[in-house]
Amino acid sequence: LTEAIRYARSKGVPVVISSGNYGTQGVSIPGCISYSTTVGAVDSTNVISEISGRGTSVDFVAPGVDLYAPWNDGGYYTGTGTSASTPLVSGTIALIKSKHPGYSLSQVETSLTKTVKDLGSYGKDSNYGHGLIDAYKAVYYQFSKNSKFPKYA
């Protein structure tokens, strides 16, 4: 699995993995594999979910508690877990690549890292990783000294 993730990265493909729902027990395979982007879950007040995997492998967090999602009967259900937060990071990566098709994987990751809301200890920590994903800022992040984020229309 490590070699597959390394190969994907070598081709510019991000690998985004949930941190698992084991709480303070840490992050297990595959989320703990190097070269992946591992995502934990926060609640609506931006507090780490009690079930979210934690540890040095966590790169980012995203909402993952009581999220509405479509169900196979045409209705909706409320879901909680890192499997609910991980697609939000994957979707943000897709939006960045859509806006900036020439960005390398490294530039995409920098866009994510430089625009998060730091929730835990300053910098990367074992609960929140780098912080809470901000899709809007990440998509409009530009690599220049005088970059300004556009205002909402």
Short mmCIF file of C-alpha atoms in Angstrom, two decimals:
data_model
loop_
_atom_site.label_atom_id
_atom_site.label_comp_id
_atom_site.label_asym_id
_atom_site.label_seq_id
_atom_site.Cartn_x
_atom_site.Cartn_y
_atom_site.Cartn_z
CA LEU A 1 0.00 0.00 0.00
CA THR A 2 2.87 2.37 0.81
CA GLU A 3 4.39 1.75 -2.62
CA ALA A 4 1.02 2.37 -4.33
CA ILE A 5 0.62 5.69 -2.49
CA ARG A 6 4.22 6.68 -3.29
CA TYR A 7 3.62 5.80 -6.97
CA ALA A 8 0.43 7.86 -7.10
CA ARG A 9 2.23 10.86 -5.61
CA SER A 10 5.07 10.48 -8.12
CA LYS A 11 2.43 10.92 -10.83
CA GLY A 12 0.97 14.01 -9.13
CA VAL A 13 -2.08 12.22 -7.71
CA PRO A 14 -3.04 13.13 -4.14
CA VAL A 15 -4.07 10.31 -1.82
CA VAL A 16 -6.51 11.51 0.84
CA ILE A 17 -7.30 9.09 3.67
CA SER A 18 -9.49 9.32 6.76
CA SER A 19 -7.75 9.18 10.13
CA GLY A 20 -10.21 6.53 11.28
CA ASN A 21 -12.78 6.57 14.04
CA TYR A 22 -10.66 5.22 16.88
CA GLY A 23 -10.47 8.40 18.95
CA THR A 24 -7.38 8.81 21.04
CA GLN A 25 -6.03 5.41 19.99
CA GLY A 26 -4.28 7.09 17.07
CA VAL A 27 -4.30 6.62 13.33
CA SER A 28 -4.07 3.12 11.88
CA ILE A 29 -3.32 1.86 8.39
CA PRO A 30 -3.85 3.27 5.83
CA GLY A 31 -4.05 6.75 7.38
CA CYS A 32 -0.68 6.46 9.06
CA ILE A 33 1.15 5.70 5.81
CA SER A 34 3.60 8.37 4.75
CA TYR A 35 2.91 10.25 1.52
CA SER A 36 -0.84 10.33 2.15
CA THR A 37 -2.94 13.28 3.28
CA THR A 38 -4.75 12.17 6.42
CA VAL A 39 -7.95 13.88 7.59
CA GLY A 40 -9.58 14.04 11.02
CA ALA A 41 -13.04 15.29 11.96
CA VAL A 42 -14.27 18.30 13.93
CA ASP A 43 -17.75 19.16 15.16
CA SER A 44 -19.76 22.32 14.40
CA THR A 45 -17.81 24.26 17.04
CA ASN A 46 -14.47 23.19 15.49
CA VAL A 47 -13.59 20.89 18.37
CA ILE A 48 -11.93 17.60 17.47
CA SER A 49 -14.52 14.81 17.42
CA GLU A 50 -14.20 12.28 20.22
CA ILE A 51 -14.07 9.52 17.60
CA SER A 52 -11.54 11.18 15.26
CA GLY A 53 -8.21 9.45 14.87
CA ARG A 54 -5.35 11.52 16.28
CA GLY A 55 -1.61 11.58 16.06
CA THR A 56 1.29 12.94 14.06
CA SER A 57 -0.15 11.40 10.87
CA VAL A 58 -3.13 13.78 10.86
CA ASP A 59 -2.59 16.53 8.29
CA PHE A 60 -5.90 18.39 8.30
CA VAL A 61 -9.36 18.35 9.84
CA ALA A 62 -12.73 19.09 8.27
CA PRO A 63 -16.33 18.99 9.48
CA GLY A 64 -17.31 15.41 10.21
CA VAL A 65 -20.02 15.39 12.87
CA ASP A 66 -23.76 15.31 12.08
CA LEU A 67 -23.34 16.00 8.37
CA TYR A 68 -26.31 15.51 6.05
CA ALA A 69 -25.70 13.15 3.16
CA PRO A 70 -27.84 11.51 0.49
CA TRP A 71 -29.02 7.98 1.15
CA ASN A 72 -29.70 5.22 -1.37
CA ASP A 73 -33.49 5.48 -0.93
CA GLY A 74 -33.49 9.04 -2.28
CA GLY A 75 -33.63 10.58 1.18
CA TYR A 76 -30.95 11.88 3.51
CA TYR A 77 -29.30 10.74 6.70
CA THR A 78 -27.01 12.30 9.28
CA GLY A 79 -23.51 10.90 9.31
CA THR A 80 -20.56 11.27 11.64
CA GLY A 81 -16.99 10.15 11.15
CA THR A 82 -13.75 10.84 9.39
CA SER A 83 -15.17 9.22 6.27
CA ALA A 84 -17.53 12.20 6.18
CA SER A 85 -14.72 14.76 6.58
CA THR A 86 -12.26 13.25 4.10
CA PRO A 87 -14.33 14.00 0.95
CA LEU A 88 -14.37 17.68 1.93
CA VAL A 89 -10.58 17.75 1.64
CA SER A 90 -10.64 15.72 -1.59
CA GLY A 91 -13.21 18.11 -3.02
CA THR A 92 -11.11 21.11 -2.02
CA ILE A 93 -8.13 19.59 -3.84
CA ALA A 94 -10.31 19.09 -6.93
CA LEU A 95 -11.44 22.73 -6.76
CA ILE A 96 -7.83 23.93 -6.47
CA LYS A 97 -6.81 21.85 -9.50
CA SER A 98 -9.83 23.15 -11.42
CA LYS A 99 -8.89 26.78 -10.71
CA HIS A 100 -5.13 26.20 -11.11
CA PRO A 101 -4.63 23.24 -13.48
CA GLY A 102 -0.90 23.89 -13.67
CA TYR A 103 -0.32 23.57 -9.93
CA SER A 104 1.92 20.70 -8.89
CA LEU A 105 0.87 18.42 -6.04
CA SER A 106 3.30 20.31 -3.83
CA GLN A 107 1.63 23.62 -4.70
CA VAL A 108 -1.81 22.16 -4.01
CA GLU A 109 -0.64 20.94 -0.61
CA THR A 110 0.92 24.34 0.12
CA SER A 111 -2.38 26.00 -0.80
CA LEU A 112 -4.13 23.80 1.74
CA THR A 113 -1.52 24.24 4.47
CA LYS A 114 -1.15 28.02 4.15
CA THR A 115 -4.88 28.71 4.33
CA VAL A 116 -6.10 26.51 7.20
CA LYS A 117 -7.58 27.81 10.42
CA ASP A 118 -5.10 26.74 13.09
CA LEU A 119 -7.21 25.22 15.88
CA GLY A 120 -4.78 23.49 18.23
CA SER A 121 -1.30 24.29 19.35
CA TYR A 122 0.43 26.72 17.00
CA GLY A 123 1.50 24.93 13.84
CA LYS A 124 0.91 21.26 13.20
CA ASP A 125 -0.30 19.30 16.21
CA SER A 126 -1.52 15.76 16.85
CA ASN A 127 -5.23 16.63 17.15
CA TYR A 128 -5.85 19.06 14.29
CA GLY A 129 -2.83 18.53 12.05
CA HIS A 130 -2.15 21.82 10.27
CA GLY A 131 -5.73 22.90 10.96
CA LEU A 132 -9.25 23.21 9.59
CA ILE A 133 -9.52 23.27 5.80
CA ASP A 134 -10.78 26.55 4.30
CA ALA A 135 -11.82 25.66 0.75
CA TYR A 136 -12.42 29.24 -0.34
CA LYS A 137 -9.02 30.50 0.75
CA ALA A 138 -7.24 27.40 -0.55
CA VAL A 139 -8.78 27.74 -4.01
CA TYR A 140 -7.83 31.41 -4.28
CA TYR A 141 -4.36 31.08 -2.74
CA GLN A 142 -1.74 32.39 -5.14
CA PHE A 143 2.02 32.12 -5.00
CA SER A 144 3.02 35.78 -4.87
CA LYS A 145 3.96 38.24 -2.15
CA ASN A 146 1.12 40.64 -2.91
CA SER A 147 -1.64 38.09 -3.27
CA LYS A 148 -5.06 39.20 -1.99
CA PHE A 149 -8.05 36.96 -1.65
CA PRO A 150 -11.00 38.11 -3.76
CA LYS A 151 -14.01 39.33 -1.83
CA TYR A 152 -17.32 37.56 -2.01
CA ALA A 153 -19.55 38.91 -4.78
#
